Short mmCIF file of C-alpha atoms and ligand atoms in Angstrom, two decimals:
data_model
loop_
_atom_site.label_atom_id
_atom_site.label_comp_id
_atom_site.label_asym_id
_atom_site.label_seq_id
_atom_site.Cartn_x
_atom_site.Cartn_y
_atom_site.Cartn_z
CA MET A 1 106.95 41.39 159.47
CA SER A 2 104.51 43.04 161.85
CA THR A 3 100.91 42.74 162.92
CA VAL A 4 99.37 46.17 162.47
CA ALA A 5 95.95 47.29 163.73
CA VAL A 6 94.49 49.90 161.36
CA LEU A 7 92.19 52.27 163.25
CA GLN A 8 89.50 53.77 161.05
CA GLY A 9 85.88 54.81 160.76
CA GLY A 10 84.79 55.96 164.18
CA ARG A 11 82.08 58.43 165.07
CA SER A 12 83.40 61.58 163.44
CA LEU A 13 81.91 63.50 160.52
CA GLU A 14 84.85 62.23 158.50
CA ARG A 15 83.94 58.57 159.06
CA GLN A 16 83.50 57.74 155.36
CA VAL A 17 86.81 59.28 154.31
CA SER A 18 88.54 57.48 157.18
CA LEU A 19 87.11 54.10 156.10
CA LYS A 20 88.59 54.71 152.65
CA SER A 21 91.96 55.75 154.07
CA GLY A 22 91.95 52.70 156.32
CA ALA A 23 91.10 50.24 153.56
CA ARG A 24 93.85 51.62 151.38
CA VAL A 25 96.39 51.42 154.22
CA GLU A 26 95.37 47.80 154.92
CA ASP A 27 95.90 46.86 151.27
CA ALA A 28 99.32 48.47 151.28
CA LEU A 29 100.33 46.75 154.54
CA GLN A 30 99.30 43.39 153.12
CA ARG A 31 101.26 43.97 149.90
CA LEU A 32 104.25 44.82 152.11
CA GLY A 33 103.92 41.45 153.83
CA HIS A 34 102.46 42.65 157.14
CA THR A 35 99.31 41.36 158.80
CA ALA A 36 96.73 44.16 158.83
CA VAL A 37 93.77 44.01 161.22
CA ALA A 38 91.05 46.59 160.58
CA ILE A 39 89.41 48.10 163.64
CA ASP A 40 86.36 50.31 163.21
CA VAL A 41 86.76 52.51 166.26
CA GLY A 42 83.91 52.21 168.77
CA ALA A 43 83.08 51.21 172.33
CA ASP A 44 85.01 47.94 172.02
CA LEU A 45 88.26 49.64 170.96
CA VAL A 46 90.30 48.78 174.08
CA ALA A 47 89.05 45.18 174.10
CA ARG A 48 89.83 44.78 170.40
CA LEU A 49 93.34 46.20 170.80
CA THR A 50 94.03 43.99 173.81
CA ASP A 51 92.78 41.03 171.83
CA VAL A 52 94.83 41.72 168.68
CA ALA A 53 97.96 42.79 170.64
CA PRO A 54 99.47 44.43 167.52
CA ASP A 55 103.15 45.31 167.05
CA ALA A 56 101.97 48.75 165.96
CA VAL A 57 98.77 50.72 165.42
CA PHE A 58 98.23 52.68 162.21
CA VAL A 59 95.95 55.61 163.01
CA ALA A 60 93.87 56.26 159.87
CA LEU A 61 91.13 57.95 161.88
CA HIS A 62 90.36 61.51 160.76
CA GLY A 63 88.55 64.22 162.68
CA ARG A 64 87.46 63.95 166.29
CA ASP A 65 89.13 61.22 168.44
CA GLY A 66 91.74 60.39 165.81
CA GLU A 67 93.13 63.89 165.38
CA ASP A 68 92.37 65.50 168.74
CA GLY A 69 94.70 63.29 170.79
CA THR A 70 92.05 61.05 172.34
CA ILE A 71 93.07 57.85 170.55
CA GLN A 72 96.75 58.64 171.05
CA GLU A 73 96.17 59.03 174.81
CA LEU A 74 94.53 55.59 174.91
CA LEU A 75 97.32 54.02 172.90
CA GLU A 76 99.88 55.52 175.29
CA VAL A 77 98.02 54.03 178.24
CA LEU A 78 97.93 50.64 176.53
CA GLY A 79 101.66 50.90 175.78
CA LEU A 80 101.11 50.45 172.03
CA ARG A 81 103.29 52.02 169.35
CA TYR A 82 101.37 54.11 166.85
CA THR A 83 101.85 56.13 163.69
CA GLY A 84 101.89 59.90 163.45
CA SER A 85 101.88 62.62 166.05
CA GLY A 86 101.67 62.17 169.81
CA VAL A 87 98.99 63.45 172.15
CA ALA A 88 100.32 67.00 172.59
CA ALA A 89 100.89 67.66 168.87
CA CYS A 90 97.40 66.35 168.06
CA ILE A 91 95.84 68.66 170.64
CA ARG A 92 97.86 71.59 169.28
CA SER A 93 96.88 71.00 165.65
CA TRP A 94 93.25 69.97 166.21
CA ASP A 95 92.39 73.31 167.84
CA LYS A 96 92.92 76.01 165.21
CA VAL A 97 92.91 78.76 167.84
CA LEU A 98 95.68 77.07 169.82
CA THR A 99 97.57 76.40 166.57
CA LYS A 100 97.37 80.06 165.56
CA HIS A 101 98.60 81.28 168.95
CA LEU A 102 101.56 78.90 168.73
CA LEU A 103 102.30 80.02 165.16
CA ARG A 104 102.28 83.65 166.27
CA GLU A 105 104.65 82.84 169.12
CA HIS A 106 107.00 81.24 166.61
CA GLY A 107 106.78 84.23 164.25
CA ILE A 108 105.00 82.15 161.60
CA PRO A 109 102.46 84.22 159.61
CA THR A 110 98.80 83.31 160.09
CA PRO A 111 95.76 85.51 159.29
CA ASP A 112 94.69 87.91 162.07
CA PHE A 113 91.90 86.53 164.20
CA HIS A 114 89.75 86.67 167.31
CA ALA A 115 88.22 83.63 168.96
CA PHE A 116 85.42 83.22 171.49
CA SER A 117 83.67 80.45 173.35
CA GLU A 118 79.92 80.01 173.39
CA THR A 119 79.82 81.21 177.00
CA ALA A 120 81.46 84.51 175.99
CA PHE A 121 78.45 85.15 173.77
CA ARG A 122 75.85 83.74 176.13
CA GLU A 123 77.11 85.16 179.42
CA LEU A 124 79.49 88.01 178.63
CA GLY A 125 77.80 89.83 175.77
CA ALA A 126 80.65 89.14 173.32
CA ALA A 127 78.22 89.96 170.48
CA GLN A 128 78.62 93.61 171.45
CA ALA A 129 82.30 93.37 170.54
CA LEU A 130 81.50 92.22 167.00
CA PRO A 131 81.57 95.70 165.42
CA ALA A 132 85.09 96.24 166.80
CA ILE A 133 86.21 92.84 165.50
CA GLU A 134 84.66 93.54 162.10
CA ARG A 135 86.49 96.88 161.92
CA GLN A 136 89.79 95.18 162.71
CA LEU A 137 89.44 92.23 160.37
CA SER A 138 87.34 94.02 157.69
CA PHE A 139 85.04 92.30 155.22
CA PRO A 140 84.85 89.70 153.88
CA LEU A 141 85.85 87.75 156.97
CA VAL A 142 85.95 84.04 157.64
CA VAL A 143 84.03 82.38 160.47
CA LYS A 144 85.01 78.84 161.45
CA PRO A 145 84.68 76.42 164.33
CA ALA A 146 87.96 76.14 166.29
CA ALA A 147 88.07 72.44 165.63
CA GLN A 148 86.79 70.54 162.62
CA GLY A 149 88.04 69.43 159.25
CA SER A 150 87.05 69.24 155.60
CA ALA A 151 85.75 72.81 155.53
CA LEU A 152 82.79 71.84 157.74
CA GLY A 153 81.13 74.82 159.37
CA ILE A 154 83.26 77.43 157.57
CA LYS A 155 81.43 80.51 156.26
CA PHE A 156 82.53 83.68 154.54
CA ALA A 157 80.75 86.79 155.83
CA ARG A 158 80.52 89.60 153.30
CA ALA A 159 78.86 92.08 155.63
CA ALA A 160 77.92 92.53 159.31
CA ALA A 161 74.49 91.05 158.58
CA ASP A 162 76.09 87.69 157.67
CA VAL A 163 78.12 87.35 160.86
CA PRO A 164 75.56 86.20 163.48
CA ALA A 165 74.27 83.31 161.34
CA ALA A 166 77.82 82.28 160.47
CA ILE A 167 78.71 82.21 164.17
CA VAL A 168 75.63 80.16 165.05
CA SER A 169 76.52 77.72 162.29
CA ALA A 170 80.12 77.40 163.53
CA PHE A 171 78.86 76.79 167.09
CA SER A 172 77.01 73.73 165.84
CA TYR A 173 80.45 72.14 165.28
CA ASP A 174 82.41 73.37 168.29
CA ARG A 175 82.10 75.40 171.48
CA LYS A 176 84.70 77.87 170.27
CA VAL A 177 84.61 79.94 167.08
CA LEU A 178 87.26 81.78 165.20
CA LEU A 179 86.75 84.98 163.21
CA GLU A 180 89.62 85.32 160.78
CA ARG A 181 90.85 87.85 158.25
CA TYR A 182 90.10 86.73 154.71
CA VAL A 183 93.19 86.12 152.56
CA PRO A 184 92.54 86.62 148.85
CA GLY A 185 94.74 84.27 146.90
CA ARG A 186 95.64 80.68 146.20
CA ASP A 187 94.86 77.66 148.31
CA LEU A 188 97.99 75.58 148.96
CA ALA A 189 98.76 72.45 150.98
CA VAL A 190 102.12 70.98 151.89
CA SER A 191 102.50 67.50 153.31
CA VAL A 192 105.50 66.83 155.51
CA VAL A 193 106.86 63.32 155.98
CA GLU A 194 109.82 62.33 158.12
CA ARG A 195 112.80 60.60 156.59
CA GLU A 196 114.00 57.39 158.19
CA ASP A 197 116.49 59.47 160.21
CA GLY A 198 113.66 61.55 161.69
CA GLU A 199 114.27 64.67 159.59
CA PRO A 200 110.95 66.21 158.38
CA VAL A 201 110.86 66.73 154.60
CA ALA A 202 108.24 68.76 152.72
CA LEU A 203 106.65 67.08 149.70
CA PRO A 204 105.75 69.05 146.54
CA VAL A 205 103.15 71.79 147.04
CA VAL A 206 99.55 71.00 146.01
CA GLU A 207 97.16 73.74 144.87
CA ALA A 208 93.38 73.41 145.15
CA VAL A 209 91.84 75.29 142.23
CA ALA A 210 88.12 76.05 142.31
CA GLU A 211 86.51 75.43 138.94
CA GLY A 212 84.55 78.39 137.58
CA ARG A 213 83.15 79.52 140.93
CA ASP A 214 83.40 82.80 142.73
CA PHE A 215 85.32 82.50 145.96
CA TYR A 216 82.31 83.04 148.19
CA ASP A 217 80.54 79.99 146.82
CA PHE A 218 82.23 77.91 149.37
CA GLU A 219 79.97 74.88 149.58
CA ALA A 220 80.10 74.39 145.83
CA ARG A 221 83.84 74.73 145.93
CA TYR A 222 84.24 71.67 148.10
CA GLU A 223 81.86 69.44 146.22
CA ILE A 224 83.51 66.61 144.38
CA GLY A 225 84.60 67.66 140.93
CA ARG A 226 84.35 71.36 141.67
CA THR A 227 87.91 71.55 142.87
CA ARG A 228 90.89 70.51 140.81
CA PHE A 229 94.18 69.67 142.48
CA VAL A 230 97.45 70.59 140.84
CA CYS A 231 100.62 68.92 142.05
CA PRO A 232 103.26 70.19 141.93
CA ALA A 233 101.54 73.59 142.03
CA GLU A 234 102.67 76.00 139.31
CA LEU A 235 104.15 78.82 141.36
CA PRO A 236 106.40 81.81 140.73
CA GLU A 237 110.13 81.35 141.25
CA GLY A 238 111.08 80.60 144.84
CA VAL A 239 107.52 80.40 146.18
CA ALA A 240 107.38 76.60 146.38
CA GLU A 241 110.60 76.53 148.41
CA ARG A 242 109.31 79.23 150.79
CA THR A 243 106.01 77.38 151.21
CA GLN A 244 107.79 74.11 151.94
CA GLU A 245 110.12 75.76 154.47
CA LEU A 246 107.17 77.32 156.22
CA ALA A 247 105.38 73.94 156.38
CA VAL A 248 108.40 72.32 158.02
CA GLN A 249 108.55 75.22 160.52
CA VAL A 250 104.90 74.63 161.37
CA TYR A 251 105.51 70.89 161.72
CA ARG A 252 108.32 71.55 164.19
CA ALA A 253 106.48 74.32 166.07
CA LEU A 254 103.55 71.99 166.73
CA GLY A 255 105.83 69.06 167.57
CA CYS A 256 104.33 66.77 164.92
CA ALA A 257 105.76 63.31 164.30
CA GLY A 258 105.74 60.93 161.34
CA PHE A 259 103.66 62.97 158.93
CA ALA A 260 101.22 65.88 158.74
CA ARG A 261 99.69 68.28 156.24
CA VAL A 262 99.84 72.06 156.49
CA ASP A 263 97.23 74.24 154.74
CA LEU A 264 98.19 77.75 153.66
CA MET A 265 97.08 80.68 151.54
CA LEU A 266 99.36 82.43 149.05
CA ARG A 267 98.08 86.01 149.05
CA GLU A 268 97.90 87.88 145.74
CA ASP A 269 100.94 89.96 146.72
CA GLY A 270 103.04 86.82 147.30
CA GLU A 271 102.80 86.70 151.12
CA LEU A 272 102.12 83.31 152.67
CA PHE A 273 99.76 82.68 155.60
CA VAL A 274 99.36 79.41 157.45
CA LEU A 275 95.74 78.39 158.09
CA GLU A 276 96.11 75.11 159.96
CA ALA A 277 97.81 71.74 160.28
CA ASN A 278 96.22 68.30 160.04
CA SER A 279 97.72 65.52 162.15
CA VAL A 280 95.98 62.66 160.31
CA PRO A 281 95.57 63.88 156.73
CA GLY A 282 93.51 61.87 154.25
CA LEU A 283 95.13 58.82 152.68
CA THR A 284 92.53 58.02 150.01
CA GLU A 285 93.12 57.78 146.24
CA THR A 286 92.25 61.45 145.86
CA SER A 287 93.82 62.80 149.07
CA LEU A 288 96.54 65.42 148.91
CA LEU A 289 99.32 63.66 150.85
CA PRO A 290 99.41 60.54 148.62
CA GLN A 291 99.26 62.77 145.52
CA ALA A 292 102.18 64.83 146.76
CA ALA A 293 104.15 61.71 147.68
CA ASP A 294 103.52 60.34 144.21
CA ALA A 295 104.82 63.57 142.66
CA ALA A 296 107.96 63.12 144.77
CA GLY A 297 108.39 59.57 143.45
CA ILE A 298 107.19 57.93 146.68
CA SER A 299 104.60 55.22 146.02
CA PHE A 300 101.69 54.74 148.42
CA ASP A 301 103.19 51.47 149.67
CA ALA A 302 106.55 53.14 150.29
CA LEU A 303 104.76 55.94 152.14
CA VAL A 304 102.90 53.50 154.39
CA GLU A 305 106.08 51.50 155.02
CA ARG A 306 107.96 54.65 155.99
CA ILE A 307 105.22 55.92 158.33
CA LEU A 308 105.12 52.50 160.00
CA ALA A 309 108.92 52.26 160.27
CA ILE A 310 109.06 55.67 161.99
CA ALA A 311 106.45 54.53 164.53
CA LEU A 312 108.39 51.34 165.27
CA GLU A 313 111.73 53.16 165.52
CA ARG A 314 110.40 55.91 167.74
CA ALA A 315 109.19 53.29 170.18
CA ALA A 316 112.54 51.51 170.11
CA ALA A 317 114.49 54.73 170.77
N1 ADP B 401 91.32 83.19 156.21
C1 ADP B 401 90.99 82.60 155.06
N2 ADP B 401 91.06 83.28 153.89
C2 ADP B 401 90.73 82.69 152.72
N3 ADP B 401 90.28 81.43 152.60
C3 ADP B 401 90.18 80.70 153.73
C4 ADP B 401 90.53 81.24 155.01
N4 ADP B 401 90.31 80.29 155.94
C5 ADP B 401 89.87 79.20 155.28
N5 ADP B 401 89.79 79.44 153.94
C6 ADP B 401 89.36 78.47 152.93
O1 ADP B 401 88.72 77.39 153.58
C7 ADP B 401 89.46 76.17 153.43
C8 ADP B 401 89.40 75.36 154.72
O2 ADP B 401 89.93 76.10 155.77
P1 ADP B 401 90.90 75.46 156.85
O3 ADP B 401 91.26 76.53 157.82
O4 ADP B 401 92.02 74.75 156.17
O5 ADP B 401 89.94 74.45 157.63
P2 ADP B 401 89.58 72.89 157.41
O6 ADP B 401 90.39 72.39 156.26
O7 ADP B 401 89.96 72.26 158.72
O8 ADP B 401 88.13 72.83 157.19
C9 ADP B 401 90.87 76.63 153.06
O9 ADP B 401 91.55 75.63 152.35
C10 ADP B 401 90.57 77.87 152.22
O10 ADP B 401 90.15 77.51 150.93
MG1 MG B 402 92.31 72.71 155.77
#
């Protein structure tokens, strides 16, 4: 049995969700007979880790630090084994712009886009290129910060007049923004978990269904209770398999390890488009990965045990 430090909380906007994920992971580890030590990530992180000297670290930290490779870099330096993706894969999946370029290079469909830094607007007059971008992407278009999670900072622009405010809003989350073609259709997510032999396997597809809202009413859509999750998603023949294959391709293209979640859109005509990948997806009662695992007959405890075993094996290899 192992001593496992469970990293959670931290300073990100997803702190509360992470605390829930962490608490649930701790409970599971204890039921499995391990010793779980909770660490709320802050300035004393390195001291705490040195003190606890865990056999492995379970990264249940969402958003900044936990998903952008920062924590992973520290854990590498400290020579500690940890769950999930390594530094490079975290960097690649945290930055949606980088992700989308990599997807394109691998021939994986992702909505058309253009991305700019704040300095391009401030010092290079990028705003003057907006009409050309709007012509290419057409309306409605989606404006989002390059890095962030949980739909924070994402706006739909219905017309040119909506774009500047949407960009300003996205810049409050990141120094780079992404303008993306809107994909009308269904919101799907596929979690990928490695088998004990290291082979990534896609779990059943989850669909997020907005309840009685028009698709522009984005904020309402992500309020608790306004979105219903269906797992396995009810999809036309062959679509689930295609979605799962695509998710595994994304997982490999980004070099993920252990587990990850891939978000996609199924366009009305049946075409699939990958939006992004999450290197530390939510692990709460209502999160998509545990729901999908459950639908595949994998209990939460079994999921945690597997994720931990992969981390321990990878280190041994
Ligand atoms: N190009 C797009 N077309 C249609 N809907 C989108 C598009 N981009 C994002 N969305 C909607 O916004 C949600 C969040 O977007 P996503 O890119 O997954 O960012 P994050 O989950 O990191 O906030 C998606 O699940 C989808 O509902
Ligand atoms: Mg998403």
